[in-house]
């Protein structure tokens, strides 16, 4: 009895050792294709700053990654998309998180783009609003200030109040390029500096319309369908609902060592399947193009 | 011997403590001048790309198509500040008169610390209350579209500047020599006449200082303003239309603006404008203060 008990213990211990080695091996391989195979070889610090939209995604990634790699410290800060791109271009951080593709003035600085996630956007209105679907043309009319009353798009006789983001916002840049395609937003709008503030403004202002990252839209507002297509992750994947941007992680030159391991981890199926959809984003791998 | 040694040591303390003071004063001066220099240099670089006339006198703000007219922000700042003063000064002044001259001592002992508590409330809380209570209220009472805008902002700022006005005015009122008051009463003036003909005029320089300091506070306030003003880069057409101030636009755009770009520099230039305005106000205060003693 005693002997078999010991044997069991040994077996359990053995399995644990082997599986640890396996895990370590996997981590090491994805981190570094060279002969080094144990995760404990991975050392150093990874610093990232930028997009606040990506923060809820990167925080769990940081925690899980640090658990796997005890000798690596990952620091993630917000600050905004342009701050992130600025700091990585200057070499102040290893990774610059951003919601936008590199603007002209950053090209030629050797930044490498890693698209890690798809960020869907939805148009939201106040709950009192009767309209539940808008065509792209109607939305363009509203955003440019040509349509100013809900009755022009089949709603009640009520003035339209546009509540959206500042000119420097990545979300605004995405909407501008996806929907407006070169036309200018009207200045006659209330500007809020975060998704949460836009949501709150739209929820409490009758006749208001705005846009937020899809994960933010909750029961306090009404999510509009676009061209008859209600928002869903599947609609984005199928290309029927075109309002989305990419979450980018920029590095200066090709990433190495711990930085590469961290980006690989964020893009790994394990992480993307576990967190990305739960947080309302869409895994990059699912996009059909 | 022993005594001599002790004395020597005290002299040494004296000398070195003096150096410590000089060092601290020098450091303070260096810090403030480097801030002014940095903000100034960064801000003035805007004029490489934007003419001062466009910046100060055009109201079209759209950095994405290189329009840098900051007039609407300047006007927004001035309008909300003045309106806040108009709303807040009478209230604060009457409060100060009450606390200094009318209220029983015991009540005053409760009110003074209560007034000081205003300052301890973070401005984001003022903004949040404005957003959740005042904005919907204004929308209901005045039947306007949004409720964000000049009026709500001014009301919140008026509350925020109250402690400045009350404390400084009260000190000024307390500083009025007692014989003045007694002489007025002895001449047969009622207490009310004494108050507004004698006491308040003699405290006027202090009260003016309070108002100017309150203006400096109001024009520089950022967080609460940003939350309720609407941040529309347009010149306000009325009390209930949203607009922007210098501070609210800086806080909204600074985080996502590339440092060193024309856009970023223009935001620093707005900061410089605020700095210069505050500096002017301090100069005004010093003039008022000087007049008081000559």
Coordinates of C-alpha atoms in Angstrom, one line a residue:
Chain A
X1 CA 0.0 0.0 0.0
X2 CA 2.6 2.4 1.1
X3 CA 4.7 1.5 -1.9
X4 CA 1.9 2.0 -4.4
X5 CA 1.2 5.3 -2.6
X6 CA 4.7 6.4 -3.2
X7 CA 4.6 5.2 -6.8
X8 CA 1.5 7.3 -7.3
X9 CA 3.2 10.3 -5.9
X10 CA 6.2 9.7 -8.1
X11 CA 3.9 9.4 -11.1
X12 CA 2.2 12.6 -10.3
X13 CA 5.5 14.4 -9.7
X14 CA 6.8 12.9 -12.9
X15 CA 3.9 14.1 -14.9
X16 CA 4.2 17.5 -13.4
X17 CA 7.9 17.8 -14.3
X18 CA 7.3 16.6 -17.8
X19 CA 4.4 18.9 -18.4
X20 CA 6.3 21.8 -16.9
X21 CA 9.1 21.1 -19.3
X22 CA 6.7 20.8 -22.2
X23 CA 5.1 24.1 -21.4
X24 CA 8.4 25.7 -20.9
X25 CA 9.5 24.3 -24.2
X26 CA 6.5 25.7 -26.0
X27 CA 7.0 29.1 -24.4
X28 CA 10.6 29.1 -25.3
X29 CA 10.0 28.0 -28.9
X30 CA 7.5 30.7 -29.6
X31 CA 9.7 33.2 -28.0
X32 CA 13.0 32.3 -29.6
X33 CA 13.6 29.8 -32.4
X34 CA 17.2 29.2 -31.3
X35 CA 18.3 26.3 -29.4
X36 CA 17.3 27.8 -26.0
X37 CA 14.2 26.1 -24.9
X38 CA 13.4 26.9 -21.3
X39 CA 11.2 29.9 -20.5
X40 CA 13.5 30.8 -17.6
X41 CA 16.0 31.9 -20.2
X42 CA 13.8 34.8 -21.1
X43 CA 14.8 37.8 -19.1
X44 CA 14.3 41.5 -19.2
X45 CA 11.8 44.2 -19.3
X46 CA 9.1 45.0 -21.8
X47 CA 7.6 48.5 -21.8
X48 CA 4.5 49.5 -23.8
X49 CA 2.5 52.7 -23.9
X50 CA -0.3 54.2 -26.0
X51 CA -3.9 53.4 -26.9
X52 CA -6.3 53.3 -24.0
X53 CA -8.7 51.2 -26.0
X54 CA -6.1 48.4 -26.0
X55 CA -5.5 48.6 -22.2
X56 CA -8.3 46.2 -21.2
X57 CA -6.8 43.7 -23.6
X58 CA -3.2 44.1 -22.7
X59 CA -3.6 44.1 -18.9
X60 CA -4.7 40.4 -18.7
X61 CA -2.0 39.6 -21.3
X62 CA 0.6 41.2 -19.0
X63 CA -0.6 39.2 -16.0
X64 CA -0.7 35.9 -17.8
X65 CA 2.6 36.5 -19.5
X66 CA 4.4 37.4 -16.3
X67 CA 3.1 34.3 -14.7
X68 CA 4.7 32.2 -17.4
X69 CA 7.9 34.1 -17.5
X70 CA 9.0 34.9 -14.0
X71 CA 12.1 36.9 -15.1
X72 CA 10.3 39.2 -17.4
X73 CA 8.6 42.4 -16.2
X74 CA 6.0 44.0 -18.5
X75 CA 4.9 47.6 -18.0
X76 CA 1.9 48.9 -19.8
X77 CA 0.8 52.5 -19.8
X78 CA -1.9 54.4 -21.5
X79 CA -1.5 57.9 -22.9
X80 CA -3.1 57.7 -26.3
X81 CA -2.3 56.3 -29.7
X82 CA 0.0 59.2 -30.8
X83 CA 1.9 59.2 -27.5
X84 CA 2.5 55.5 -28.0
X85 CA 3.8 55.9 -31.6
X86 CA 5.9 58.9 -30.5
X87 CA 7.5 57.1 -27.6
X88 CA 8.3 54.0 -29.6
X89 CA 9.8 56.1 -32.5
X90 CA 12.0 57.8 -29.9
X91 CA 13.0 54.6 -28.3
X92 CA 11.4 55.5 -25.0
X93 CA 9.3 52.3 -24.9
X94 CA 9.6 48.9 -26.6
X95 CA 6.1 48.8 -27.9
X96 CA 3.8 51.6 -29.0
X97 CA 0.1 50.7 -28.8
X98 CA -2.1 52.5 -31.3
X99 CA -5.5 52.4 -32.9
X100 CA -4.4 53.9 -36.2
X101 CA -2.2 53.0 -39.1
X102 CA 1.0 54.9 -39.1
X103 CA 0.4 58.5 -40.2
X104 CA 2.8 60.1 -42.8
X105 CA 5.1 61.8 -40.3
X106 CA 6.0 58.5 -38.7
X107 CA 6.8 56.7 -41.9
X108 CA 10.5 56.1 -42.5
X109 CA 11.3 55.8 -38.8
X110 CA 11.7 52.0 -39.0
X111 CA 8.5 51.2 -37.1
X112 CA 7.2 47.6 -37.6
X113 CA 3.4 47.1 -37.4
X114 CA 1.9 44.2 -35.5
X115 CA -1.9 44.0 -35.9
X116 CA -3.0 42.2 -32.8
X117 CA -6.8 42.7 -32.7
X118 CA -9.8 44.0 -34.5
X119 CA -11.7 46.9 -32.8
X120 CA -15.3 47.1 -34.0
X121 CA -17.2 50.4 -33.6
X122 CA -21.0 50.9 -33.3
X123 CA -23.2 53.9 -33.7
X124 CA -25.4 54.5 -30.7
X125 CA -28.3 56.7 -30.0
X126 CA -30.4 57.7 -27.0
X127 CA -33.0 55.1 -26.0
X128 CA -35.9 57.4 -26.8
X129 CA -35.0 57.5 -30.4
X130 CA -37.4 55.6 -32.8
X131 CA -34.9 55.1 -35.6
X132 CA -33.1 51.8 -35.4
X133 CA -31.3 51.6 -38.7
X134 CA -29.4 54.1 -40.8
X135 CA -27.8 53.9 -44.2
X136 CA -24.2 54.9 -44.7
X137 CA -25.4 58.0 -46.6
X138 CA -27.7 59.0 -43.8
X139 CA -24.8 58.7 -41.3
X140 CA -22.5 60.7 -43.5
X141 CA -25.3 63.4 -43.6
X142 CA -25.5 63.4 -39.8
X143 CA -21.8 63.5 -39.2
X144 CA -21.2 66.3 -41.7
X145 CA -24.0 68.3 -40.3
X146 CA -26.3 68.2 -43.4
X147 CA -29.0 66.2 -41.6
X148 CA -29.9 67.9 -38.3
X149 CA -33.3 66.5 -37.4
X150 CA -34.4 62.9 -36.8
X151 CA -37.5 63.4 -38.9
X152 CA -35.3 63.6 -42.0
X153 CA -34.3 59.9 -41.4
X154 CA -37.7 58.6 -40.5
X155 CA -37.7 59.5 -36.8
X156 CA -39.5 61.9 -34.5
X157 CA -39.3 65.7 -35.0
X158 CA -36.3 66.2 -32.8
X159 CA -33.0 67.9 -33.3
X160 CA -30.0 65.6 -33.7
X161 CA -27.2 66.1 -31.2
X162 CA -23.9 64.6 -32.2
X163 CA -21.7 63.6 -29.3
X164 CA -18.3 62.2 -30.3
X165 CA -14.5 62.3 -29.9
X166 CA -11.8 64.9 -30.2
X167 CA -9.9 65.6 -33.4
X168 CA -6.9 63.8 -32.0
X169 CA -8.8 60.6 -31.2
X170 CA -8.0 57.3 -32.9
X171 CA -11.7 56.3 -32.9
X172 CA -12.6 59.5 -34.7
X173 CA -9.8 58.8 -37.3
X174 CA -11.2 55.4 -37.9
X175 CA -14.8 56.6 -38.4
X176 CA -13.5 59.4 -40.6
X177 CA -11.7 57.0 -42.9
X178 CA -14.2 54.2 -42.9
X179 CA -17.5 56.2 -43.1
X180 CA -16.7 59.8 -44.2
X181 CA -13.9 59.0 -46.6
X182 CA -12.4 62.4 -46.8
X183 CA -15.4 64.5 -45.9
X184 CA -15.2 66.7 -42.8
X185 CA -17.1 66.2 -39.5
X186 CA -19.3 69.1 -38.5
X187 CA -17.9 71.2 -35.7
X188 CA -21.4 71.6 -34.3
X189 CA -21.0 68.7 -31.9
X190 CA -20.3 68.0 -28.3
X191 CA -16.8 66.5 -27.8
X192 CA -16.0 64.0 -25.1
X193 CA -12.6 62.6 -24.4
X194 CA -13.4 58.9 -23.8
X195 CA -15.7 56.1 -24.9
X196 CA -17.2 56.1 -21.5
X197 CA -18.0 59.8 -21.6
X198 CA -19.6 59.5 -25.1
X199 CA -21.7 56.7 -23.8
X200 CA -22.9 58.7 -20.8
X201 CA -23.6 61.7 -23.0
X202 CA -25.6 59.8 -25.5
X203 CA -27.5 57.9 -22.8
X204 CA -28.6 61.0 -21.0
X205 CA -29.2 63.4 -23.9
X206 CA -32.5 63.0 -25.9
X207 CA -31.8 63.1 -29.7
X208 CA -28.2 62.3 -29.3
X209 CA -26.1 60.1 -31.6
X210 CA -22.5 59.0 -31.2
X211 CA -20.1 56.1 -31.8
X212 CA -18.1 54.0 -29.4
X213 CA -15.9 50.8 -29.4
X214 CA -18.5 48.0 -29.6
X215 CA -17.6 46.5 -26.2
X216 CA -18.6 49.8 -24.5
X217 CA -22.2 49.8 -25.9
X218 CA -24.4 48.7 -23.1
X219 CA -28.1 48.6 -22.2
X220 CA -28.3 52.4 -21.5
X221 CA -28.2 53.2 -25.2
X222 CA -29.6 51.8 -28.5
X223 CA -27.2 50.3 -31.0
X224 CA -28.1 51.2 -34.6
X225 CA -28.0 48.8 -37.5
X226 CA -26.0 49.9 -40.5
X227 CA -27.6 49.5 -43.9
X228 CA -30.0 47.0 -42.4
X229 CA -27.2 44.9 -40.8
X230 CA -27.3 44.7 -37.0
X231 CA -23.9 44.7 -35.3
X232 CA -22.4 41.4 -34.5
X233 CA -18.9 40.0 -34.4
X234 CA -19.9 37.6 -37.2
X235 CA -21.2 40.5 -39.4
X236 CA -17.7 42.1 -39.1
X237 CA -15.9 38.8 -39.9
X238 CA -18.2 38.3 -42.9
X239 CA -17.5 41.8 -44.1
X240 CA -21.1 43.0 -43.9
X241 CA -20.5 45.5 -41.2
X242 CA -17.5 47.6 -42.2
X243 CA -17.0 49.8 -39.2
X244 CA -13.8 48.6 -37.5
X245 CA -10.2 49.5 -37.0
X246 CA -7.1 47.5 -36.0
X247 CA -5.3 47.5 -32.7
X248 CA -1.6 47.9 -33.5
X249 CA 1.5 47.2 -31.5
X250 CA 4.4 49.0 -33.1
X251 CA 8.0 48.2 -32.5
X252 CA 11.1 50.0 -33.7
X253 CA 12.7 47.4 -36.0
X254 CA 11.9 43.7 -35.7
X255 CA 11.2 42.8 -32.0
X256 CA 13.7 40.5 -30.2
X257 CA 13.7 38.4 -27.1
X258 CA 11.2 39.3 -24.4
X259 CA 9.5 41.9 -26.5
X260 CA 8.9 39.4 -29.4
X261 CA 7.7 36.8 -26.9
X262 CA 5.2 39.2 -25.5
X263 CA 3.8 40.2 -28.9
X264 CA 3.7 36.6 -29.9
X265 CA 1.8 35.8 -26.8
X266 CA -0.8 38.4 -27.5
X267 CA -1.2 37.0 -31.0
X268 CA -1.2 33.4 -29.9
X269 CA -4.4 31.4 -30.4
X270 CA -4.4 30.6 -26.7
X271 CA -4.6 34.2 -25.6
X272 CA -6.8 35.4 -28.5
X273 CA -9.4 32.6 -28.0
X274 CA -9.4 33.1 -24.2
X275 CA -9.6 36.9 -23.9
X276 CA -10.2 38.7 -27.1
X277 CA -13.8 37.7 -27.8
X278 CA -14.7 37.8 -24.1
X279 CA -13.6 41.5 -24.1
X280 CA -15.7 42.3 -27.2
X281 CA -12.8 42.6 -29.6
X282 CA -12.4 40.2 -32.6
X283 CA -9.3 38.0 -33.1
X284 CA -7.3 39.1 -36.1
X285 CA -7.0 35.5 -37.3
X286 CA -10.8 35.4 -38.0
X287 CA -10.8 38.2 -40.5
X288 CA -11.4 37.0 -44.0
X289 CA -8.9 39.1 -45.8
Chain B
X1 CA 35.9 77.2 26.4
X2 CA 32.7 75.1 26.3
X3 CA 30.6 78.1 25.9
X4 CA 32.8 79.5 23.1
X5 CA 32.5 76.2 21.2
X6 CA 28.7 76.2 21.4
X7 CA 28.6 79.8 20.2
X8 CA 30.9 79.0 17.3
X9 CA 28.6 76.1 16.3
X10 CA 25.6 78.4 16.4
X11 CA 27.4 80.8 14.1
X12 CA 28.2 78.0 11.7
X13 CA 24.5 76.9 11.7
X14 CA 23.5 80.4 11.0
X15 CA 25.8 80.6 8.0
X16 CA 24.8 77.3 6.5
X17 CA 21.1 77.6 7.1
X18 CA 21.4 80.9 5.2
X19 CA 22.9 79.0 2.3
X20 CA 20.1 76.5 2.5
X21 CA 17.5 79.3 2.2
X22 CA 19.3 80.9 -0.7
X23 CA 19.5 77.5 -2.5
X24 CA 15.8 76.9 -2.0
X25 CA 14.9 80.3 -3.3
X26 CA 17.2 79.9 -6.3
X27 CA 15.8 76.5 -7.1
X28 CA 12.2 77.8 -7.0
X29 CA 13.1 80.6 -9.3
X30 CA 14.9 78.3 -11.7
X31 CA 11.9 75.9 -11.8
X32 CA 9.4 78.6 -12.5
X33 CA 11.6 80.3 -15.2
X34 CA 12.3 77.0 -16.9
X35 CA 8.6 76.3 -17.0
X36 CA 7.9 79.7 -18.5
X37 CA 10.8 79.2 -20.9
X38 CA 9.8 75.7 -22.0
X39 CA 6.1 76.5 -22.5
X40 CA 7.1 79.8 -24.2
X41 CA 9.6 78.2 -26.6
X42 CA 7.4 75.3 -27.5
X43 CA 4.3 77.5 -27.9
X44 CA 6.0 80.2 -29.9
X45 CA 7.2 77.6 -32.4
X46 CA 3.6 77.5 -33.6
X47 CA 4.3 80.8 -35.4
X48 CA 6.6 79.1 -37.8
X49 CA 3.6 77.6 -39.4
X50 CA 0.6 79.7 -38.3
X51 CA 0.4 83.5 -38.4
X52 CA -0.5 85.2 -35.0
X53 CA -3.4 86.8 -36.7
X54 CA -4.9 83.4 -37.6
X55 CA -4.3 82.0 -34.2
X56 CA -5.8 84.9 -32.2
X57 CA -8.5 86.1 -34.6
X58 CA -9.8 83.1 -36.6
X59 CA -12.3 80.7 -35.1
X60 CA -11.7 77.8 -37.4
X61 CA -9.9 75.1 -35.4
X62 CA -9.2 72.0 -37.5
X63 CA -5.5 70.8 -37.2
X64 CA -6.2 68.0 -39.6
X65 CA -6.5 70.5 -42.5
X66 CA -4.1 73.0 -40.9
X67 CA -6.6 75.5 -39.5
X68 CA -5.3 76.8 -36.2
X69 CA -7.8 79.5 -35.2
X70 CA -8.0 79.6 -31.4
X71 CA -10.4 82.5 -31.1
X72 CA -13.4 80.4 -30.0
X73 CA -11.3 78.9 -27.1
X74 CA -10.1 82.3 -26.0
X75 CA -13.7 83.7 -26.1
X76 CA -15.0 80.6 -24.3
X77 CA -12.5 81.0 -21.5
X78 CA -13.3 84.7 -21.0
X79 CA -17.0 84.3 -21.2
X80 CA -17.3 81.5 -18.6
X81 CA -14.8 83.2 -16.3
X82 CA -16.6 86.5 -16.3
X83 CA -20.0 84.9 -15.9
X84 CA -18.7 82.8 -13.0
X85 CA -17.4 86.0 -11.4
X86 CA -20.8 87.7 -11.9
X87 CA -22.6 84.8 -10.3
X88 CA -20.1 84.0 -7.6
X89 CA -18.9 87.4 -6.3
X90 CA -22.2 88.7 -4.8
X91 CA -22.8 85.4 -3.2
X92 CA -19.3 85.1 -1.8
X93 CA -19.1 88.7 -0.7
X94 CA -22.4 88.6 1.2
X95 CA -21.3 85.4 2.8
X96 CA -18.0 87.0 3.9
X97 CA -19.9 90.0 5.3
X98 CA -22.2 87.7 7.2
X99 CA -19.3 85.7 8.6
X100 CA -17.2 88.6 9.5
X101 CA -19.7 91.2 10.9
X102 CA -23.1 89.6 11.5
X103 CA -23.0 86.0 12.5
X104 CA -22.6 84.9 16.1
X105 CA -19.2 83.7 17.0
X106 CA -20.3 80.1 17.4
X107 CA -21.9 79.9 13.9
X108 CA -18.8 81.5 12.4
X109 CA -16.6 78.9 14.0
X110 CA -18.6 76.2 12.1
X111 CA -18.8 78.1 8.8
X112 CA -15.2 79.0 8.3
X113 CA -13.9 75.4 8.3
X114 CA -16.9 74.4 6.2
X115 CA -16.0 77.0 3.6
X116 CA -12.4 75.7 3.6
X117 CA -13.8 72.2 2.8
X118 CA -14.9 73.4 -0.7
X119 CA -11.3 73.4 -1.7
X120 CA -10.8 69.8 -0.5
X121 CA -13.3 68.5 -3.0
X122 CA -11.5 67.4 -6.2
X123 CA -12.6 69.3 -9.3
X124 CA -13.6 66.1 -11.1
X125 CA -16.3 65.6 -8.5
X126 CA -17.7 69.1 -9.2
X127 CA -17.6 68.2 -12.9
X128 CA -19.4 64.9 -12.2
X129 CA -22.1 66.5 -10.2
X130 CA -22.5 69.1 -12.9
X131 CA -22.8 66.3 -15.5
X132 CA -25.3 64.2 -13.6
X133 CA -27.4 66.8 -11.8
X134 CA -27.1 70.2 -13.4
X135 CA -27.0 69.3 -17.1
X136 CA -30.3 67.3 -17.1
X137 CA -31.8 70.0 -14.8
X138 CA -30.9 72.8 -17.2
X139 CA -32.2 70.8 -20.1
X140 CA -35.6 70.3 -18.4
X141 CA -36.0 73.9 -17.1
X142 CA -34.9 75.8 -20.1
X143 CA -36.0 73.3 -22.8
X144 CA -32.7 73.2 -24.6
X145 CA -31.1 70.4 -26.7
X146 CA -28.1 69.3 -24.7
X147 CA -27.7 71.3 -21.5
X148 CA -23.9 71.3 -21.9
X149 CA -22.4 74.7 -22.2
X150 CA -21.6 78.2 -20.9
X151 CA -24.3 78.4 -18.3
X152 CA -23.7 75.1 -16.5
X153 CA -20.0 75.7 -16.6
X154 CA -20.3 79.1 -15.1
X155 CA -22.5 77.9 -12.3
X156 CA -20.0 75.2 -11.3
X157 CA -17.1 77.6 -11.5
X158 CA -19.0 80.1 -9.4
X159 CA -19.3 77.5 -6.7
X160 CA -15.7 76.6 -7.1
X161 CA -14.4 80.1 -6.6
X162 CA -16.6 80.8 -3.6
X163 CA -13.9 79.8 -1.0
X164 CA -11.4 82.1 -2.5
X165 CA -13.7 85.0 -2.5
X166 CA -15.1 84.3 1.0
X167 CA -11.8 83.7 2.8
X168 CA -9.9 86.7 1.3
X169 CA -12.8 89.1 1.5
X170 CA -13.4 88.0 5.1
X171 CA -9.8 88.7 6.0
X172 CA -10.1 92.1 4.4
X173 CA -13.3 92.9 6.3
X174 CA -11.8 91.8 9.5
X175 CA -8.8 94.1 8.8
X176 CA -11.0 97.2 8.7
X177 CA -10.0 99.2 11.9
X178 CA -12.7 99.0 14.5
X179 CA -12.6 102.8 15.2
X180 CA -13.9 103.5 11.7
X181 CA -17.0 101.4 12.4
X182 CA -17.5 102.9 15.8
X183 CA -17.1 106.4 14.4
X184 CA -19.7 105.7 11.8
X185 CA -22.2 104.3 14.3
X186 CA -21.5 107.3 16.7
X187 CA -22.4 109.7 13.9
X188 CA -25.8 108.1 13.8
X189 CA -25.5 105.8 10.8
X190 CA -27.5 102.6 11.0
X191 CA -25.5 99.3 10.9
X192 CA -26.5 98.7 7.3
X193 CA -25.3 102.2 6.3
X194 CA -22.0 101.6 8.2
X195 CA -21.6 98.3 6.3
X196 CA -22.0 99.5 2.8
X197 CA -20.8 103.0 3.1
X198 CA -17.8 102.5 5.4
X199 CA -16.7 98.9 6.0
X200 CA -17.0 97.5 2.5
X201 CA -15.4 100.5 0.8
X202 CA -12.4 100.3 3.2
X203 CA -12.0 96.6 2.5
X204 CA -12.3 97.2 -1.2
X205 CA -8.7 96.5 -2.2
X206 CA -8.8 93.2 -0.4
X207 CA -12.1 92.3 -2.0
X208 CA -10.7 93.2 -5.4
X209 CA -7.7 91.0 -4.7
X210 CA -10.2 88.2 -3.9
X211 CA -12.0 88.7 -7.2
X212 CA -8.9 88.7 -9.3
X213 CA -7.6 85.6 -7.6
X214 CA -10.9 84.0 -8.1
X215 CA -10.7 84.9 -11.8
X216 CA -7.3 83.3 -12.0
X217 CA -8.7 80.1 -10.5
X218 CA -11.7 80.1 -12.8
X219 CA -9.8 80.6 -16.0
X220 CA -7.3 77.9 -15.1
X221 CA -9.9 75.3 -14.0
X222 CA -9.8 72.3 -16.3
X223 CA -11.3 69.1 -15.3
X224 CA -14.8 70.2 -14.2
X225 CA -15.0 72.6 -17.2
X226 CA -14.0 69.9 -19.6
X227 CA -16.8 67.6 -18.4
X228 CA -19.7 70.0 -18.8
X229 CA -18.8 72.6 -21.4
X230 CA -19.4 70.4 -24.5
X231 CA -16.0 71.1 -26.0
X232 CA -17.4 72.3 -29.3
X233 CA -14.8 74.4 -31.1
X234 CA -17.3 77.1 -32.0
X235 CA -17.9 80.6 -30.6
X236 CA -20.9 80.3 -28.2
X237 CA -24.1 81.9 -29.5
X238 CA -25.9 81.9 -26.2
X239 CA -25.8 80.7 -22.6
X240 CA -26.9 77.2 -23.5
X241 CA -24.7 76.4 -26.5
X242 CA -21.7 74.2 -26.0
X243 CA -18.3 75.8 -26.5
X244 CA -14.7 75.2 -25.5
X245 CA -12.2 76.9 -23.3
X246 CA -8.4 77.0 -23.6
X247 CA -8.0 74.5 -20.8
X248 CA -10.7 72.1 -21.9
X249 CA -9.3 71.9 -25.4
X250 CA -5.7 71.4 -24.1
X251 CA -6.8 68.5 -21.9
X252 CA -8.9 66.9 -24.6
X253 CA -6.3 67.0 -27.4
X254 CA -2.9 67.0 -25.7
X255 CA -2.9 63.2 -24.9
X256 CA -3.2 62.2 -28.5
X257 CA -1.2 64.9 -30.2
X258 CA 2.3 64.3 -31.4
X259 CA 4.8 66.3 -29.4
X260 CA 6.7 68.8 -31.4
X261 CA 4.1 68.9 -34.3
X262 CA 2.5 72.2 -35.1
X263 CA -0.7 70.9 -33.5
X264 CA 1.2 70.1 -30.2
X265 CA 2.9 73.5 -30.3
X266 CA -0.4 75.3 -30.8
X267 CA -1.7 73.6 -27.6
X268 CA 1.4 74.8 -25.8
X269 CA 0.7 78.3 -27.2
X270 CA -2.7 78.1 -25.6
X271 CA -1.0 77.2 -22.3
X272 CA 1.3 80.2 -22.8
X273 CA -1.8 82.5 -23.3
X274 CA -3.2 81.2 -20.0
X275 CA 0.2 81.8 -18.3
X276 CA 0.4 85.3 -19.6
X277 CA -3.2 86.1 -18.5
X278 CA -2.4 84.7 -15.0
X279 CA 0.8 86.7 -14.8
X280 CA -1.2 89.9 -15.7
X281 CA -3.7 89.1 -13.0
X282 CA -0.9 88.7 -10.4
X283 CA 0.5 92.1 -11.5
X284 CA -3.0 93.6 -11.1
X285 CA -3.2 92.1 -7.6
X286 CA 0.2 93.6 -6.7
X287 CA -0.9 97.0 -7.9
X288 CA -4.1 96.8 -5.8
X289 CA -2.1 95.6 -2.8
X290 CA 0.3 98.5 -3.2
X291 CA -2.4 101.1 -3.4
X292 CA -3.8 99.9 -0.1
X293 CA -0.8 101.1 1.9
X294 CA 0.0 104.4 0.2

